[in-house]
CSV table of N, CA, C and O in Angstrom, one decimal:
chain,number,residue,atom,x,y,z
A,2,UNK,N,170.4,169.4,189.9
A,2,UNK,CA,170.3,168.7,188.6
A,2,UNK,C,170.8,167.3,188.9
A,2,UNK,O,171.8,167.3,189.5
A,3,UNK,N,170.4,166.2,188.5
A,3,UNK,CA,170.5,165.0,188.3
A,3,UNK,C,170.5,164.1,187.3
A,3,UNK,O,169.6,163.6,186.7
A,4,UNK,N,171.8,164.0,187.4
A,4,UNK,CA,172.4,163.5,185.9
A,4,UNK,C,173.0,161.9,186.2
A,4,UNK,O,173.8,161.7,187.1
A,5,UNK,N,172.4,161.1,185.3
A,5,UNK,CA,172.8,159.5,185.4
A,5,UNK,C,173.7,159.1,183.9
A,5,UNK,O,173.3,159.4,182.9
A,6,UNK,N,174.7,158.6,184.0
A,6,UNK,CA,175.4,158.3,183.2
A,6,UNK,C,175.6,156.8,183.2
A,6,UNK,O,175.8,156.1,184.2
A,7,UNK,N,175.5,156.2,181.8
A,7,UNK,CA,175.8,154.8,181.9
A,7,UNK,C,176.4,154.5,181.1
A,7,UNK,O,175.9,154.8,180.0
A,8,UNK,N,177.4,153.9,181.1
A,8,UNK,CA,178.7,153.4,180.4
A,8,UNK,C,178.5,152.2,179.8
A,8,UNK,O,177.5,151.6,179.9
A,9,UNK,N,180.0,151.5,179.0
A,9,UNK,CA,180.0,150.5,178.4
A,9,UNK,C,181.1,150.7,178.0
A,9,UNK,O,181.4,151.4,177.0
A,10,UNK,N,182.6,150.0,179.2
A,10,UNK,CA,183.6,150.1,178.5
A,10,UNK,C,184.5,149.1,177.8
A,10,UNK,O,184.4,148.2,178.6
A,11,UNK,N,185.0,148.9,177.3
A,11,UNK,CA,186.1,148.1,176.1
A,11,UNK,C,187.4,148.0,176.3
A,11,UNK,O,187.7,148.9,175.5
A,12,UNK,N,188.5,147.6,176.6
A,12,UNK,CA,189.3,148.2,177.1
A,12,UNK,C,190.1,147.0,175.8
A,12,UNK,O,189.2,146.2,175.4
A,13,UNK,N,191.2,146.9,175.3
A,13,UNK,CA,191.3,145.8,174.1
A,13,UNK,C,193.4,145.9,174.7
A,13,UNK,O,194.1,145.0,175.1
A,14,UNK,N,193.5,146.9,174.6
A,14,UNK,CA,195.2,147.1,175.0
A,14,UNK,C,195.0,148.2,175.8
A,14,UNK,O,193.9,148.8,175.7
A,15,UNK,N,196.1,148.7,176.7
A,15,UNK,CA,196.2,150.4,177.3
A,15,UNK,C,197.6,150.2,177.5
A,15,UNK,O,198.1,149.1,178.0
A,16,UNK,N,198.3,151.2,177.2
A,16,UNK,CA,199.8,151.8,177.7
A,16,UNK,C,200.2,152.7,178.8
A,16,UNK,O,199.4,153.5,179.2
A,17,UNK,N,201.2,152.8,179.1
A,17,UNK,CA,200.6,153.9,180.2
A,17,UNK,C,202.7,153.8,180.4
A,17,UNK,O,203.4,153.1,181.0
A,18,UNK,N,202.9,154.9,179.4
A,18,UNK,CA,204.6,155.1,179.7
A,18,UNK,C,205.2,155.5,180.6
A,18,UNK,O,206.4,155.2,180.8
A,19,UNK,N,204.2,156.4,181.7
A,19,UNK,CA,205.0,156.5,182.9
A,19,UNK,C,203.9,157.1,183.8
A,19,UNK,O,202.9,157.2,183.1
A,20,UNK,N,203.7,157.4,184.9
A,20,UNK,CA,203.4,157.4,185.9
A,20,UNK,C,204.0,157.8,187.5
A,20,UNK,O,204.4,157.1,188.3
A,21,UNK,N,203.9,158.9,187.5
A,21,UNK,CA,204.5,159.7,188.9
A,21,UNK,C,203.3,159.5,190.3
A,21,UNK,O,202.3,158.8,190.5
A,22,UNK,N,203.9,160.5,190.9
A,22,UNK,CA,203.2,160.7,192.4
A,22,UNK,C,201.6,161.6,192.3
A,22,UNK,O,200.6,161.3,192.9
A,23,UNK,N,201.7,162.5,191.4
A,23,UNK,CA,200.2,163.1,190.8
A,23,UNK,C,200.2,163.0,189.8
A,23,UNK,O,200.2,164.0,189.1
A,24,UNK,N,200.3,162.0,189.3
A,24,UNK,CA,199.1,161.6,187.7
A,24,UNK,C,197.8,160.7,188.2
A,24,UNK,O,197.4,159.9,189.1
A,25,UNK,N,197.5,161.0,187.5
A,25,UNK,CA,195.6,160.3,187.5
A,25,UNK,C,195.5,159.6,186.5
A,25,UNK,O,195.5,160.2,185.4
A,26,UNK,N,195.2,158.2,186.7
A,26,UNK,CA,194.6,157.4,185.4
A,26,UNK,C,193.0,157.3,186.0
A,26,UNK,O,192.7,157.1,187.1
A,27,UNK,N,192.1,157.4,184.7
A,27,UNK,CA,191.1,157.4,184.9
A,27,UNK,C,189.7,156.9,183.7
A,27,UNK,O,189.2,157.5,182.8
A,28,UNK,N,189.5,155.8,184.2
A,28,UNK,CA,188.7,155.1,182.7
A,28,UNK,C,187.5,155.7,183.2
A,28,UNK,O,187.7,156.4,184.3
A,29,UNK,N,186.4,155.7,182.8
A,29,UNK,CA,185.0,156.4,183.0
A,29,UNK,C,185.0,157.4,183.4
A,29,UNK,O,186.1,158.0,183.4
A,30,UNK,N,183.7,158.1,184.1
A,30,UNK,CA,183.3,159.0,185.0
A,30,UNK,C,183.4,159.1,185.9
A,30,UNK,O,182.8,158.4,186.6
A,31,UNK,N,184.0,159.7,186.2
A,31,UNK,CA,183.8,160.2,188.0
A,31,UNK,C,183.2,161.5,188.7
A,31,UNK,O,183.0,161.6,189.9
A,32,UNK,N,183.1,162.1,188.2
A,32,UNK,CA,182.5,163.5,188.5
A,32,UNK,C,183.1,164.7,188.6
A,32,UNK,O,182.9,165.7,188.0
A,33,UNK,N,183.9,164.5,189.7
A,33,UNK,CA,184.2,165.6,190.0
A,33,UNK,C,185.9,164.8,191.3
A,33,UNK,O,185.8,164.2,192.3
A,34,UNK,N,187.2,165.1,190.4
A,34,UNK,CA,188.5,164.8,191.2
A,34,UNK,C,188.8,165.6,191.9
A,34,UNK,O,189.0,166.7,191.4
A,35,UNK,N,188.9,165.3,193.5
A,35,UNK,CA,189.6,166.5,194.1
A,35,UNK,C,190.8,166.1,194.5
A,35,UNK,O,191.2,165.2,195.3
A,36,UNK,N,191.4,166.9,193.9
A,36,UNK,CA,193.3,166.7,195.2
A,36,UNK,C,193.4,166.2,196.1
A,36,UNK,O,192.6,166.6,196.9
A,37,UNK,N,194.0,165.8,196.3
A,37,UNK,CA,194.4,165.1,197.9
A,37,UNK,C,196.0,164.8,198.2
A,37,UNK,O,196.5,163.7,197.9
A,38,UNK,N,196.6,165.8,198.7
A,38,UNK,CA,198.1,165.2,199.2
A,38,UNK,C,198.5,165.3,201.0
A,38,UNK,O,198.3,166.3,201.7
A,39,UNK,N,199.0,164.2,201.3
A,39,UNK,CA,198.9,163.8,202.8
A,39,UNK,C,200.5,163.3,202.9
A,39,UNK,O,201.0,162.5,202.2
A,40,UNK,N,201.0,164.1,204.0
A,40,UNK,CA,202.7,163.6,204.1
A,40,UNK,C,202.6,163.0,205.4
A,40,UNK,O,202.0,163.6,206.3
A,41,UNK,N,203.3,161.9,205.6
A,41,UNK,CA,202.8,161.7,207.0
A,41,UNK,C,204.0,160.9,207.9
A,41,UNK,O,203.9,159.8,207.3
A,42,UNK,N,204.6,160.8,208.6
A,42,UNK,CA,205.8,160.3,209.3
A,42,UNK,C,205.3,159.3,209.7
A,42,UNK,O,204.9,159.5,210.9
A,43,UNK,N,205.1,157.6,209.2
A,43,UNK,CA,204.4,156.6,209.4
A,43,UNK,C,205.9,155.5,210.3
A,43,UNK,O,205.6,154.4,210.9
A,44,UNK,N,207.1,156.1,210.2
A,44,UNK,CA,207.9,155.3,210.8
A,44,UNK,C,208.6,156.0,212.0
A,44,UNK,O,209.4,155.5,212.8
A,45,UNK,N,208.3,156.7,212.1
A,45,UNK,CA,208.4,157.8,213.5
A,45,UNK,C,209.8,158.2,213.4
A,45,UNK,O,210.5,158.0,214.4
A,46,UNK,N,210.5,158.9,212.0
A,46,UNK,CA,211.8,159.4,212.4
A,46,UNK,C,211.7,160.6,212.5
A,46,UNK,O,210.8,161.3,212.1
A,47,UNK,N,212.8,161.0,213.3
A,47,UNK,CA,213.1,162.2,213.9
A,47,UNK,C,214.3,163.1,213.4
A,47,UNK,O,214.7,164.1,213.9
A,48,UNK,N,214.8,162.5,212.2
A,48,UNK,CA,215.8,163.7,212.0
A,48,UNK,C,215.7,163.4,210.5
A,48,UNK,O,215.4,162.3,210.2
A,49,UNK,N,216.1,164.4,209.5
A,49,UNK,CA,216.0,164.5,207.9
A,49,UNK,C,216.3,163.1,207.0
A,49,UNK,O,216.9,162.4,207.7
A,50,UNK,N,216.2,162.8,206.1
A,50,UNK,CA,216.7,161.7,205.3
A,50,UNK,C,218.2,162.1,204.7
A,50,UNK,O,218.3,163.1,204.0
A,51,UNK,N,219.2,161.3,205.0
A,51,UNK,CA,220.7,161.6,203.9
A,51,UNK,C,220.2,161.9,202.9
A,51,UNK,O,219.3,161.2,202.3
A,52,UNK,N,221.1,163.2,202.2
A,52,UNK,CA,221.0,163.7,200.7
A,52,UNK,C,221.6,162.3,200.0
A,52,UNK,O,222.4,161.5,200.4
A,53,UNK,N,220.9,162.3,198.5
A,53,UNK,CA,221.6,161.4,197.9
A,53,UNK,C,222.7,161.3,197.2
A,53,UNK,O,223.2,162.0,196.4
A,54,UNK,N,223.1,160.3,197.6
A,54,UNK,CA,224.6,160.4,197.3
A,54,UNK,C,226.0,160.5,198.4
A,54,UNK,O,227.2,160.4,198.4
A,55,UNK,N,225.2,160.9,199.3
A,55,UNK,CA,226.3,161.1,200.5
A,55,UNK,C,226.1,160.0,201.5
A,55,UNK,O,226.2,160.2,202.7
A,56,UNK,N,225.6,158.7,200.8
A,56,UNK,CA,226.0,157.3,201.9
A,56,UNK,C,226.8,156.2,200.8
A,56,UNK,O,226.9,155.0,200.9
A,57,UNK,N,227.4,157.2,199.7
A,57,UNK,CA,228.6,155.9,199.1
A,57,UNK,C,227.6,155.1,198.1
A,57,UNK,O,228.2,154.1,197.5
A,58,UNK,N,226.2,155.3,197.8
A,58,UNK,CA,225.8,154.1,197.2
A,58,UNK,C,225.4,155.1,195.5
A,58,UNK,O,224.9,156.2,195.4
A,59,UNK,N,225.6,154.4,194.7
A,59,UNK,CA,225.5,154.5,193.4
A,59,UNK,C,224.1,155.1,192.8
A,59,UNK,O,223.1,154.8,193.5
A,60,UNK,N,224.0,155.7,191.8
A,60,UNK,CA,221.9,156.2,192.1
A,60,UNK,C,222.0,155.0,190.9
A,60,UNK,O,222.8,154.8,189.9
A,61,UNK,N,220.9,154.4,191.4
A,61,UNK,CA,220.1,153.7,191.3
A,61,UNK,C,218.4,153.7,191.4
A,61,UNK,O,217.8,154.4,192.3
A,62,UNK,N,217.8,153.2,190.7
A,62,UNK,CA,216.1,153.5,191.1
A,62,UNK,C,215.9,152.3,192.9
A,62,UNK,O,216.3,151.2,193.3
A,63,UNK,N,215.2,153.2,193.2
A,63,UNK,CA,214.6,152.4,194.6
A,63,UNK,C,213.9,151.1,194.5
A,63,UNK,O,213.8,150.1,195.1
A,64,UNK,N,213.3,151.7,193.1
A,64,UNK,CA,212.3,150.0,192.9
A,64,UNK,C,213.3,149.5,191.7
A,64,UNK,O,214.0,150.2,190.9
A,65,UNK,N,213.3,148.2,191.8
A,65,UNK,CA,214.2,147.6,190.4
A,65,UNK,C,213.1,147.7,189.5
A,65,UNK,O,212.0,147.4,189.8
A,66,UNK,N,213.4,148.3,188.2
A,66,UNK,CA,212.1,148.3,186.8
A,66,UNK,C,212.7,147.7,186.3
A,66,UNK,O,213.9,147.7,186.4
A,67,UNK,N,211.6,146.7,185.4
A,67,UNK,CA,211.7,146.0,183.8
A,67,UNK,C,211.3,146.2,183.2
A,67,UNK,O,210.1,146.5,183.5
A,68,UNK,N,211.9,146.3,181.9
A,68,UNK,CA,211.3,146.7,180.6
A,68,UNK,C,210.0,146.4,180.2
A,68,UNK,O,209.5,145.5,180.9
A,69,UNK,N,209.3,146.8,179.4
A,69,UNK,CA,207.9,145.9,179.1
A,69,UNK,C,208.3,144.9,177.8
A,69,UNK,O,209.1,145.1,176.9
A,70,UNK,N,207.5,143.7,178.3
A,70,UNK,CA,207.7,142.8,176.7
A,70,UNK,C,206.7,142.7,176.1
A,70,UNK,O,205.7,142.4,176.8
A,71,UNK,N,206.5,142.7,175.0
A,71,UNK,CA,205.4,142.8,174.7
A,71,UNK,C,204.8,141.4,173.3
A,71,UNK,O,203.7,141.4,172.9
């Protein structure tokens, strides 16, 4: 079966309160999402990452966030 879909989108404001590692934002069609997760040692270490908290540094977020202004 062959199915054509044609759109017409508007977009005027969008919010989007939060956002993790698997969420999907997704305006139109797409068909059909398939999963995809890939772990991959791109800096070539060799031994586990320190638990947090046990290098003395305060938790804090990794990325600095700001507020939205609106």
């Amino acid at each position: 079966m062959i199915l054509v879909v044609h759109q017409s989108i508007h977009i005027h404001m969008i919010r989007i309160d939060g956002i993790s590692n698997a969420s999907v934002f997704q305006i139109g069609t797409a068909g059909i999402i398939k999963p995809l997760s890939q772990t991959m040692n791109t800096g070539g270490f060799t031994t586990p990452a320190p638990q947090i908290g046990t290098t003395g540094q305060t938790m804090s977020p990794y990325v600095p966030l700001v507020s939205p202004s609106f």
